[in-house]
Coordinates of C-alpha atoms in Angstrom, one line a residue:
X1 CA -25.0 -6.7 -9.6
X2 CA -22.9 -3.8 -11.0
X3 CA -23.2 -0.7 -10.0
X4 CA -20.8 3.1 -11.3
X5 CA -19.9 5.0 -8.3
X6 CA -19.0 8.9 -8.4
X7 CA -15.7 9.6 -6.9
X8 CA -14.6 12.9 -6.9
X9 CA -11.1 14.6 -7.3
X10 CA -10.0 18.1 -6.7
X11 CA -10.5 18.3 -10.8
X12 CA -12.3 15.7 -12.0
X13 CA -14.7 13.4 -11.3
X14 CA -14.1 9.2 -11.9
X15 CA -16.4 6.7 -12.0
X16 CA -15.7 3.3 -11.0
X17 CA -17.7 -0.1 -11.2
X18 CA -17.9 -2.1 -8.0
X19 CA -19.7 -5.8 -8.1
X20 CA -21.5 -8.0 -6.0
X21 CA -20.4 -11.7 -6.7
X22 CA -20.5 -15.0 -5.6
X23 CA -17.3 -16.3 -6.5
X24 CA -13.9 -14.7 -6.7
X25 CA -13.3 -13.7 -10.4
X26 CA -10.2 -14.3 -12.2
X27 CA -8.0 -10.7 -12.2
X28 CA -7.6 -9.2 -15.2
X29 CA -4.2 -8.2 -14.5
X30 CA -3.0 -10.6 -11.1
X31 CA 0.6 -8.6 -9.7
X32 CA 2.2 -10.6 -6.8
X33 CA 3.1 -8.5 -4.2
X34 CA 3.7 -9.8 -0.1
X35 CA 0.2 -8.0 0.3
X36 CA -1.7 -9.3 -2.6
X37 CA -4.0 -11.8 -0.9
X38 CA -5.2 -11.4 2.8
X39 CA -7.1 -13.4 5.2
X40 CA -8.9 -12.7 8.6
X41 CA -8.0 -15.2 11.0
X42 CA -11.1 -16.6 13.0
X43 CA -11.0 -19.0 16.3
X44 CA -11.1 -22.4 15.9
X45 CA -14.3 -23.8 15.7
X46 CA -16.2 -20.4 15.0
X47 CA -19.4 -21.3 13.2
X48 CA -20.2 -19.2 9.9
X49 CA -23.8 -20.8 9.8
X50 CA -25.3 -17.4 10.4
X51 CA -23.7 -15.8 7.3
X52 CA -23.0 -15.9 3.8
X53 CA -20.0 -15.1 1.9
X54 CA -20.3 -12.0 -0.5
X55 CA -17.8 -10.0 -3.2
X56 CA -17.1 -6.9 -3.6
X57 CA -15.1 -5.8 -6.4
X58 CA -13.5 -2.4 -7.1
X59 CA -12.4 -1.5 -11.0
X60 CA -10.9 1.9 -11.6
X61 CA -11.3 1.7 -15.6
X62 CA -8.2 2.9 -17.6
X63 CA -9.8 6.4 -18.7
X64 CA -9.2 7.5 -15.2
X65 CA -6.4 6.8 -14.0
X66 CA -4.5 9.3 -15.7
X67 CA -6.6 11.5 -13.3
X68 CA -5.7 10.0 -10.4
X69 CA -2.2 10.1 -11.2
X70 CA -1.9 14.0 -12.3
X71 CA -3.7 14.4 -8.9
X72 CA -1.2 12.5 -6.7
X73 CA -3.8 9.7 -5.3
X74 CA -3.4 6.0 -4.5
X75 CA -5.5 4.1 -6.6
X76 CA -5.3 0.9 -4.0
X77 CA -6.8 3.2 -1.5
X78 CA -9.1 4.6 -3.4
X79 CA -10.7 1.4 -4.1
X80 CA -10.6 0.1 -0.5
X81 CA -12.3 3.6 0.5
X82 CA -15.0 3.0 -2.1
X83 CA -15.5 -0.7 -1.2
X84 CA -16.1 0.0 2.7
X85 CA -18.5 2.7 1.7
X86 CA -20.2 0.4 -0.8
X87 CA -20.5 -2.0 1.8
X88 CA -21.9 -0.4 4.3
X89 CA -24.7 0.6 2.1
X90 CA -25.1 -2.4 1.0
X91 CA -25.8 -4.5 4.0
X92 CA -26.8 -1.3 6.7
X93 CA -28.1 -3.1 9.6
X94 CA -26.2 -6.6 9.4
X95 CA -23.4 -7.8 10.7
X96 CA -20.1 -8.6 8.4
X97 CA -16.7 -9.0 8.4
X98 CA -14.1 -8.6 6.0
X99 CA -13.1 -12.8 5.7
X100 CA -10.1 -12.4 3.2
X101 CA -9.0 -9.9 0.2
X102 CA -7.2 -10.0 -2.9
X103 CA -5.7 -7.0 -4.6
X104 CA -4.9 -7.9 -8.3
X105 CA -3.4 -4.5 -9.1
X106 CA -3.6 -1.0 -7.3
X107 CA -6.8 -0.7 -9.7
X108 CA -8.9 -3.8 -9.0
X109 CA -9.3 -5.2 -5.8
X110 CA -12.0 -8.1 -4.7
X111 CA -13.0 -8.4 -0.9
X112 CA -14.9 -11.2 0.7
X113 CA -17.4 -10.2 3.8
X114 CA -18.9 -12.4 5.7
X115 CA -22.5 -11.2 6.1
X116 CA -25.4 -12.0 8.1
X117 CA -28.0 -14.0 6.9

């Protein structure tokens, strides 16, 4: 599922494409930073059986970053503003949890929720 979601600046308005996948997609630009991957540490023995794993990715297409730029804003947090509204849309009513993340670039980040069944 894709799906263009209306951002807007003090100037301009973006758009940018958020999916819903099953598997972690290959970055189409992968920058190693200390941050790039993360992962939510969970007791031992905690049992997932209630919930499925789902992925959310956030593009920010190269036609408007230039915008983002002139305007001063953070495209990485941008896209992790976008993704926790998107998700919460998504799934209102259900449980999740954010189970681990992986920013390829400041403009395309993938995050894995946990999500009741």
């Amino acid at each position: 599922m894709k799906k263009l979601i209306e951002f807007k600046l003090q100037r301009e308005t973006i758009y940018i494409e958020m999916s819903v996948l099953d598997n972690i997609q290959e970055c189409t630009e992968y920058i190693s930073t200390p941050f790039s991957k993360g992962k939510t540490v969970f007791e031992n023995g905690t049992d997932f059986s209630a919930f499925e794993k789902k992925i959310i990715k956030c593009f920010i297409d190269e036609k408007y970053r230039t915008f983002l730029h002139l305007e001063g804003k953070q495209p990485q947090s941008i896209c992790v503003e976008v993704i926790e509204k998107f998700e919460e849309e998504l799934w209102k009513g259900k449980k999740t949890y954010i189970f681990e993340t992986l920013t390829c670039n400041p403009y395309e980040s993938q995050y894995t929720y946990l999500v009741e069944k």
